Amino acid sequence: MLTADELRQIGRLHVQVGRSVDALLAGEYRSMFRGSGMEFEEVRCYNPGDDIRRIDWNVTARSGEPFIKVFREERELTMLLIVDRSGSVRFGGGGQDGRTDKRLQIARLAGAMAYAALRSNDRVGLLTFSDGVEQYVPPRKSRGHAWQVIRAAFETLDADHGTNLAAALTHAQKVLKRRSAVIVLSDFLGPSTWTEPLRLLLRRHRVHAFMVHDPLENGLPDLGLVTVQDAETGALHTVDANNWHAQTSVERRLMDVRRLGVRATAVSTRDDAFVKLHAHFRSGG
């Protein structure tokens, strides 16, 4: 069940996102997604002037005649939002110094993307995860379905859980039957076991990532050995604060994701989520 505060947040999103998404749909969204993918339609005999890169060598070998693959432009987009709901995304300012928490920033980004899909008549689905897959809402195309996705993105888990992004990416690979746009919304904290599943997902799908972070995560003072509590498990750990920044820096995590070929943008809890969304697509991701 959504809390009263979460319902108010969704109401504010409806007002805030309308004008922002209209502008997004006017250019960035369509240029990034719509018409940028091709679906296989048929094979036909090769004609002089055809692109030889589209020759179907298997059919050509069987028939003894050159055949090429014919593709048609995708008319609709299938979008899957992968939303992190682990314990670590509860970290944030709670309204202090203009900051929100990471969970709410992630929900705003997910809501804006779902609303853009709705306005563009595209299919949108949702996959939430913590230490495993929490919820999967298959991509569909309707106003009621899009708002179901938005409400689910804003729901809060009752308990803290760990992070298993790898499980979410693997599940997405299994359930997505057609080429899709996959939007990963996470802080990318925790084990880097997601690298190989993400690499596999990229073979077939277009992947964008929004790495949500809080400035205080990189602001631990150089105090030497200190005891900290894991937001996901509640366990106490002794860490070297002098080396904390190198281990958790946004720049390092962003580089790890981009190195795989993912279009990734860092979003702070101080940022305007909609401004960052526009900037991401305006720059080509």
mmCIF file of C-alpha atoms in Angstrom:
data_model
loop_
_atom_site.group_PDB
_atom_site.id
_atom_site.type_symbol
_atom_site.label_atom_id
_atom_site.label_comp_id
_atom_site.label_asym_id
_atom_site.label_seq_id
_atom_site.Cartn_x
_atom_site.Cartn_y
_atom_site.Cartn_z
ATOM 1 C CA MET A 1 0.000 0.000 0.000
ATOM 2 C CA LEU A 2 1.164 3.502 -0.775
ATOM 3 C CA THR A 3 1.504 5.881 2.153
ATOM 4 C CA ALA A 4 -0.183 9.283 2.188
ATOM 5 C CA ASP A 5 3.194 10.926 1.548
ATOM 6 C CA GLU A 6 3.860 8.686 -1.458
ATOM 7 C CA LEU A 7 0.425 9.535 -2.883
ATOM 8 C CA ARG A 8 1.241 13.245 -2.483
ATOM 9 C CA GLN A 9 4.565 12.695 -4.259
ATOM 10 C CA ILE A 10 2.766 11.046 -7.196
ATOM 11 C CA GLY A 11 0.321 13.951 -7.322
ATOM 12 C CA ARG A 12 3.196 16.440 -7.441
ATOM 13 C CA LEU A 13 4.908 14.331 -10.108
ATOM 14 C CA HIS A 14 1.802 14.574 -12.303
ATOM 15 C CA VAL A 15 1.997 18.375 -12.180
ATOM 16 C CA GLN A 16 5.790 18.670 -12.448
ATOM 17 C CA VAL A 17 6.324 16.115 -15.164
ATOM 18 C CA GLY A 18 3.654 17.217 -17.643
ATOM 19 C CA ARG A 19 5.481 20.215 -19.114
ATOM 20 C CA SER A 20 8.865 18.512 -18.786
ATOM 21 C CA VAL A 21 7.750 15.394 -20.651
ATOM 22 C CA ASP A 22 6.053 17.441 -23.382
ATOM 23 C CA ALA A 23 9.417 19.071 -24.076
ATOM 24 C CA LEU A 24 11.187 15.721 -23.876
ATOM 25 C CA LEU A 25 8.780 14.161 -26.375
ATOM 26 C CA ALA A 26 9.317 17.056 -28.766
ATOM 27 C CA GLY A 27 12.872 15.963 -29.422
ATOM 28 C CA GLU A 28 15.173 14.045 -27.118
ATOM 29 C CA TYR A 29 12.938 11.065 -26.337
ATOM 30 C CA ARG A 30 11.959 10.360 -29.938
ATOM 31 C CA SER A 31 15.424 10.906 -31.357
ATOM 32 C CA MET A 32 16.940 8.579 -28.755
ATOM 33 C CA PHE A 33 14.376 5.788 -28.879
ATOM 34 C CA ARG A 34 11.667 5.996 -31.505
ATOM 35 C CA GLY A 35 12.731 4.829 -34.932
ATOM 36 C CA SER A 36 16.275 4.086 -33.839
ATOM 37 C CA GLY A 37 15.676 0.340 -33.785
ATOM 38 C CA MET A 38 14.944 -2.063 -36.615
ATOM 39 C CA GLU A 39 12.945 -5.299 -36.607
ATOM 40 C CA PHE A 40 13.527 -8.203 -39.010
ATOM 41 C CA GLU A 41 10.715 -8.537 -41.558
ATOM 42 C CA GLU A 42 11.743 -10.967 -44.345
ATOM 43 C CA VAL A 43 14.454 -12.151 -46.728
ATOM 44 C CA ARG A 44 14.352 -11.405 -50.451
ATOM 45 C CA CYS A 45 16.566 -11.804 -53.484
ATOM 46 C CA TYR A 46 19.559 -9.511 -53.679
ATOM 47 C CA ASN A 47 19.228 -6.625 -56.134
ATOM 48 C CA PRO A 48 22.137 -4.549 -57.480
ATOM 49 C CA GLY A 49 22.725 -1.632 -55.139
ATOM 50 C CA ASP A 50 21.514 -3.451 -52.001
ATOM 51 C CA ASP A 51 23.701 -3.210 -48.907
ATOM 52 C CA ILE A 52 25.920 -6.315 -48.993
ATOM 53 C CA ARG A 53 26.192 -6.159 -45.195
ATOM 54 C CA ARG A 54 22.590 -7.386 -45.076
ATOM 55 C CA ILE A 55 23.215 -10.557 -47.071
ATOM 56 C CA ASP A 56 21.776 -13.593 -45.274
ATOM 57 C CA TRP A 57 24.625 -16.044 -45.783
ATOM 58 C CA ASN A 58 22.685 -19.057 -44.483
ATOM 59 C CA VAL A 59 19.811 -18.617 -46.959
ATOM 60 C CA THR A 60 22.275 -17.730 -49.723
ATOM 61 C CA ALA A 61 24.233 -20.949 -49.119
ATOM 62 C CA ARG A 62 21.090 -23.108 -49.144
ATOM 63 C CA SER A 63 19.561 -21.560 -52.261
ATOM 64 C CA GLY A 64 22.657 -20.844 -54.292
ATOM 65 C CA GLU A 65 21.282 -17.340 -54.909
ATOM 66 C CA PRO A 66 22.161 -14.190 -52.931
ATOM 67 C CA PHE A 67 19.447 -13.144 -50.460
ATOM 68 C CA ILE A 68 19.368 -10.164 -48.117
ATOM 69 C CA LYS A 69 17.586 -9.513 -44.834
ATOM 70 C CA VAL A 70 14.910 -6.825 -44.935
ATOM 71 C CA PHE A 71 14.174 -4.835 -41.794
ATOM 72 C CA ARG A 72 11.409 -2.436 -40.920
ATOM 73 C CA GLU A 73 11.573 0.492 -38.558
ATOM 74 C CA GLU A 74 10.189 -0.122 -35.095
ATOM 75 C CA ARG A 75 6.872 1.686 -34.750
ATOM 76 C CA GLU A 76 6.564 1.196 -31.016
ATOM 77 C CA LEU A 77 9.035 1.117 -28.207
ATOM 78 C CA THR A 78 9.152 -1.418 -25.407
ATOM 79 C CA MET A 79 10.675 0.116 -22.279
ATOM 80 C CA LEU A 80 11.605 -1.672 -19.062
ATOM 81 C CA LEU A 81 12.457 0.337 -15.945
ATOM 82 C CA ILE A 82 14.757 -1.508 -13.525
ATOM 83 C CA VAL A 83 14.350 0.179 -10.133
ATOM 84 C CA ASP A 84 16.608 -0.307 -7.110
ATOM 85 C CA ARG A 85 14.673 -0.632 -3.835
ATOM 86 C CA SER A 86 17.502 -1.914 -1.646
ATOM 87 C CA GLY A 87 18.304 -0.470 1.754
ATOM 88 C CA SER A 88 21.087 1.781 0.495
ATOM 89 C CA VAL A 89 18.730 3.934 -1.612
ATOM 90 C CA ARG A 90 17.030 5.168 1.564
ATOM 91 C CA PHE A 91 20.106 7.274 2.217
ATOM 92 C CA GLY A 92 19.764 10.986 1.578
ATOM 93 C CA GLY A 93 19.011 14.426 2.882
ATOM 94 C CA GLY A 94 15.336 14.041 3.676
ATOM 95 C CA GLY A 95 14.747 17.607 2.522
ATOM 96 C CA GLN A 96 17.859 19.105 4.151
ATOM 97 C CA ASP A 97 20.040 21.441 2.057
ATOM 98 C CA GLY A 98 17.744 20.927 -0.908
ATOM 99 C CA ARG A 99 18.436 17.199 -0.911
ATOM 100 C CA THR A 100 15.931 14.372 -1.124
ATOM 101 C CA ASP A 101 16.660 10.697 -0.513
ATOM 102 C CA LYS A 102 17.912 8.445 -3.289
ATOM 103 C CA ARG A 103 14.734 6.337 -3.307
ATOM 104 C CA LEU A 104 12.533 9.326 -4.098
ATOM 105 C CA GLN A 105 14.936 10.619 -6.756
ATOM 106 C CA ILE A 106 14.873 7.188 -8.421
ATOM 107 C CA ALA A 107 11.058 7.158 -8.274
ATOM 108 C CA ARG A 108 10.876 10.588 -9.911
ATOM 109 C CA LEU A 109 13.115 9.493 -12.775
ATOM 110 C CA ALA A 110 11.137 6.268 -13.234
ATOM 111 C CA GLY A 111 7.845 8.149 -13.119
ATOM 112 C CA ALA A 112 8.987 10.643 -15.735
ATOM 113 C CA MET A 113 10.131 7.879 -18.091
ATOM 114 C CA ALA A 114 6.865 5.939 -17.623
ATOM 115 C CA TYR A 115 4.884 9.112 -18.290
ATOM 116 C CA ALA A 116 6.921 9.778 -21.440
ATOM 117 C CA ALA A 117 6.188 6.234 -22.655
ATOM 118 C CA LEU A 118 2.480 6.767 -21.977
ATOM 119 C CA ARG A 119 2.402 10.047 -23.901
ATOM 120 C CA SER A 120 4.314 8.472 -26.791
ATOM 121 C CA ASN A 121 1.982 5.443 -26.935
ATOM 122 C CA ASP A 122 4.800 3.026 -26.070
ATOM 123 C CA ARG A 123 4.845 -0.077 -23.894
ATOM 124 C CA VAL A 124 6.381 0.320 -20.442
ATOM 125 C CA GLY A 125 7.116 -2.190 -17.696
ATOM 126 C CA LEU A 126 8.810 -2.254 -14.310
ATOM 127 C CA LEU A 127 11.224 -4.563 -12.532
ATOM 128 C CA THR A 128 12.095 -3.732 -8.916
ATOM 129 C CA PHE A 129 14.866 -5.416 -6.976
ATOM 130 C CA SER A 130 16.744 -5.479 -3.693
ATOM 131 C CA ASP A 131 18.563 -8.682 -2.724
ATOM 132 C CA GLY A 132 16.545 -10.361 -5.483
ATOM 133 C CA VAL A 133 13.744 -9.517 -7.901
ATOM 134 C CA GLU A 134 10.910 -7.965 -5.866
ATOM 135 C CA GLN A 135 8.289 -7.248 -8.507
ATOM 136 C CA TYR A 136 7.917 -7.587 -12.264
ATOM 137 C CA VAL A 137 5.236 -5.685 -14.168
ATOM 138 C CA PRO A 138 5.373 -6.782 -17.849
ATOM 139 C CA PRO A 139 5.493 -4.000 -20.457
ATOM 140 C CA ARG A 140 2.059 -3.016 -21.719
ATOM 141 C CA LYS A 141 0.483 -0.015 -23.357
ATOM 142 C CA SER A 142 -2.381 1.790 -21.626
ATOM 143 C CA ARG A 143 -2.946 4.756 -19.349
ATOM 144 C CA GLY A 144 -4.017 2.565 -16.435
ATOM 145 C CA HIS A 145 -0.981 0.340 -16.837
ATOM 146 C CA ALA A 146 1.440 3.282 -16.972
ATOM 147 C CA TRP A 147 0.040 4.663 -13.728
ATOM 148 C CA GLN A 148 0.327 1.205 -12.170
ATOM 149 C CA VAL A 149 4.039 1.325 -13.036
ATOM 150 C CA ILE A 150 4.397 4.817 -11.558
ATOM 151 C CA ARG A 151 2.643 3.848 -8.318
ATOM 152 C CA ALA A 152 4.804 0.734 -7.980
ATOM 153 C CA ALA A 153 7.975 2.795 -8.460
ATOM 154 C CA PHE A 154 7.015 4.997 -5.502
ATOM 155 C CA GLU A 155 6.146 2.167 -3.105
ATOM 156 C CA THR A 156 8.498 1.709 -0.160
ATOM 157 C CA LEU A 157 9.657 -1.643 1.176
ATOM 158 C CA ASP A 158 8.949 -2.253 4.859
ATOM 159 C CA ALA A 159 12.393 -3.672 5.624
ATOM 160 C CA ASP A 160 15.979 -3.033 4.585
ATOM 161 C CA HIS A 161 17.423 -5.475 2.078
ATOM 162 C CA GLY A 162 20.725 -6.021 0.312
ATOM 163 C CA THR A 163 21.501 -5.370 -3.335
ATOM 164 C CA ASN A 164 21.533 -7.867 -6.198
ATOM 165 C CA LEU A 165 21.466 -5.922 -9.449
ATOM 166 C CA ALA A 166 22.838 -8.976 -11.257
ATOM 167 C CA ALA A 167 19.641 -10.919 -10.480
ATOM 168 C CA ALA A 168 17.496 -8.104 -11.867
ATOM 169 C CA LEU A 169 19.508 -7.846 -15.095
ATOM 170 C CA THR A 170 19.442 -11.615 -15.578
ATOM 171 C CA HIS A 171 15.666 -11.652 -15.080
ATOM 172 C CA ALA A 172 15.252 -8.837 -17.606
ATOM 173 C CA GLN A 173 17.263 -10.809 -20.153
ATOM 174 C CA LYS A 174 14.905 -13.772 -19.702
ATOM 175 C CA VAL A 175 11.584 -11.934 -19.898
ATOM 176 C CA LEU A 176 12.273 -9.414 -22.682
ATOM 177 C CA LYS A 177 11.407 -11.204 -25.915
ATOM 178 C CA ARG A 178 11.833 -8.241 -28.251
ATOM 179 C CA ARG A 179 14.474 -5.553 -28.541
ATOM 180 C CA SER A 180 13.795 -3.025 -25.796
ATOM 181 C CA ALA A 181 15.044 0.102 -24.087
ATOM 182 C CA VAL A 182 16.188 -0.819 -20.583
ATOM 183 C CA ILE A 183 16.515 1.996 -18.040
ATOM 184 C CA VAL A 184 18.509 1.060 -14.910
ATOM 185 C CA LEU A 185 17.899 3.324 -11.899
ATOM 186 C CA SER A 186 20.233 2.467 -9.036
ATOM 187 C CA ASP A 187 23.053 3.725 -6.832
ATOM 188 C CA PHE A 188 25.214 0.836 -8.130
ATOM 189 C CA LEU A 189 26.561 0.200 -4.641
ATOM 190 C CA GLY A 190 27.382 -3.331 -3.574
ATOM 191 C CA PRO A 191 29.120 -6.237 -5.305
ATOM 192 C CA SER A 192 30.013 -5.721 -8.979
ATOM 193 C CA THR A 193 28.563 -9.086 -9.997
ATOM 194 C CA TRP A 194 26.266 -7.200 -12.387
ATOM 195 C CA THR A 195 29.036 -6.680 -14.956
ATOM 196 C CA GLU A 196 28.521 -9.867 -16.988
ATOM 197 C CA PRO A 197 24.672 -9.823 -16.909
ATOM 198 C CA LEU A 198 24.799 -6.210 -18.090
ATOM 199 C CA ARG A 199 27.178 -7.130 -20.896
ATOM 200 C CA LEU A 200 24.770 -9.861 -22.040
ATOM 201 C CA LEU A 201 21.780 -7.504 -21.880
ATOM 202 C CA LEU A 202 23.610 -5.016 -24.109
ATOM 203 C CA ARG A 203 23.914 -7.560 -26.910
ATOM 204 C CA ARG A 204 20.214 -7.238 -27.699
ATOM 205 C CA HIS A 205 18.869 -4.177 -25.902
ATOM 206 C CA ARG A 206 19.582 -0.460 -25.590
ATOM 207 C CA VAL A 207 20.576 0.224 -22.002
ATOM 208 C CA HIS A 208 20.616 3.563 -20.198
ATOM 209 C CA ALA A 209 21.640 3.994 -16.565
ATOM 210 C CA PHE A 210 20.957 6.709 -14.021
ATOM 211 C CA MET A 211 23.350 6.402 -11.081
ATOM 212 C CA VAL A 212 21.676 8.150 -8.164
ATOM 213 C CA HIS A 213 23.937 9.269 -5.321
ATOM 214 C CA ASP A 214 24.036 11.572 -2.307
ATOM 215 C CA PRO A 215 26.897 14.073 -1.812
ATOM 216 C CA LEU A 216 27.501 12.833 1.736
ATOM 217 C CA GLU A 217 28.454 9.396 0.405
ATOM 218 C CA ASN A 218 31.656 10.931 -0.891
ATOM 219 C CA GLY A 219 32.103 13.301 2.022
ATOM 220 C CA LEU A 220 33.319 11.023 4.812
ATOM 221 C CA PRO A 221 36.190 12.888 6.523
ATOM 222 C CA ASP A 222 39.668 11.359 6.765
ATOM 223 C CA LEU A 223 39.330 9.891 10.252
ATOM 224 C CA GLY A 224 41.227 6.648 9.796
ATOM 225 C CA LEU A 225 39.437 3.515 11.050
ATOM 226 C CA VAL A 226 35.779 4.143 11.908
ATOM 227 C CA THR A 227 32.757 1.926 12.591
ATOM 228 C CA VAL A 228 29.823 2.285 10.198
ATOM 229 C CA GLN A 229 26.464 0.551 9.885
ATOM 230 C CA ASP A 230 25.417 -1.110 6.625
ATOM 231 C CA ALA A 231 22.120 0.482 5.542
ATOM 232 C CA GLU A 232 21.045 -2.747 3.855
ATOM 233 C CA THR A 233 21.881 -5.371 6.485
ATOM 234 C CA GLY A 234 22.255 -3.392 9.700
ATOM 235 C CA ALA A 235 25.671 -4.995 10.256
ATOM 236 C CA LEU A 236 28.511 -2.971 11.771
ATOM 237 C CA HIS A 237 31.796 -2.736 9.864
ATOM 238 C CA THR A 238 35.149 -1.123 10.528
ATOM 239 C CA VAL A 239 36.344 0.790 7.466
ATOM 240 C CA ASP A 240 39.301 2.969 6.612
ATOM 241 C CA ALA A 241 37.727 6.392 6.071
ATOM 242 C CA ASN A 242 40.902 7.550 4.336
ATOM 243 C CA ASN A 243 40.223 5.007 1.574
ATOM 244 C CA TRP A 244 36.425 5.328 1.567
ATOM 245 C CA HIS A 245 36.226 7.846 -1.250
ATOM 246 C CA ALA A 246 38.302 5.693 -3.610
ATOM 247 C CA GLN A 247 36.002 2.728 -2.982
ATOM 248 C CA THR A 248 32.652 4.487 -3.321
ATOM 249 C CA SER A 249 33.324 7.432 -5.641
ATOM 250 C CA VAL A 250 30.615 8.212 -8.153
ATOM 251 C CA GLU A 251 33.237 8.768 -10.848
ATOM 252 C CA ARG A 252 34.630 5.259 -10.437
ATOM 253 C CA ARG A 253 31.210 3.607 -10.494
ATOM 254 C CA LEU A 254 30.160 5.678 -13.496
ATOM 255 C CA MET A 255 33.331 4.709 -15.343
ATOM 256 C CA ASP A 256 32.707 1.024 -14.607
ATOM 257 C CA VAL A 257 29.236 1.236 -16.159
ATOM 258 C CA ARG A 258 30.241 3.334 -19.171
ATOM 259 C CA ARG A 259 33.178 1.062 -19.914
ATOM 260 C CA LEU A 260 30.664 -1.620 -20.918
ATOM 261 C CA GLY A 261 29.025 0.690 -23.456
ATOM 262 C CA VAL A 262 26.084 1.810 -21.326
ATOM 263 C CA ARG A 263 24.861 5.396 -21.660
ATOM 264 C CA ALA A 264 25.081 6.479 -18.024
ATOM 265 C CA THR A 265 24.434 9.704 -16.103
ATOM 266 C CA ALA A 266 25.057 10.482 -12.434
ATOM 267 C CA VAL A 267 22.139 12.144 -10.624
ATOM 268 C CA SER A 268 22.654 13.698 -7.186
ATOM 269 C CA THR A 269 19.926 13.976 -4.560
ATOM 270 C CA ARG A 270 20.425 17.741 -4.930
ATOM 271 C CA ASP A 271 19.744 17.695 -8.681
ATOM 272 C CA ASP A 272 16.485 18.467 -10.432
ATOM 273 C CA ALA A 273 15.624 14.999 -11.742
ATOM 274 C CA PHE A 274 13.860 16.330 -14.831
ATOM 275 C CA VAL A 275 16.728 18.640 -15.800
ATOM 276 C CA LYS A 276 19.160 15.707 -15.564
ATOM 277 C CA LEU A 277 16.809 13.566 -17.640
ATOM 278 C CA HIS A 278 16.732 16.168 -20.412
ATOM 279 C CA ALA A 279 20.508 16.583 -20.295
ATOM 280 C CA HIS A 280 21.041 12.826 -20.576
ATOM 281 C CA PHE A 281 18.999 12.451 -23.749
ATOM 282 C CA ARG A 282 20.037 15.777 -25.235
ATOM 283 C CA SER A 283 23.661 14.665 -25.055
ATOM 284 C CA GLY A 284 22.845 11.298 -26.610
ATOM 285 C CA GLY A 285 23.171 9.595 -23.228
#
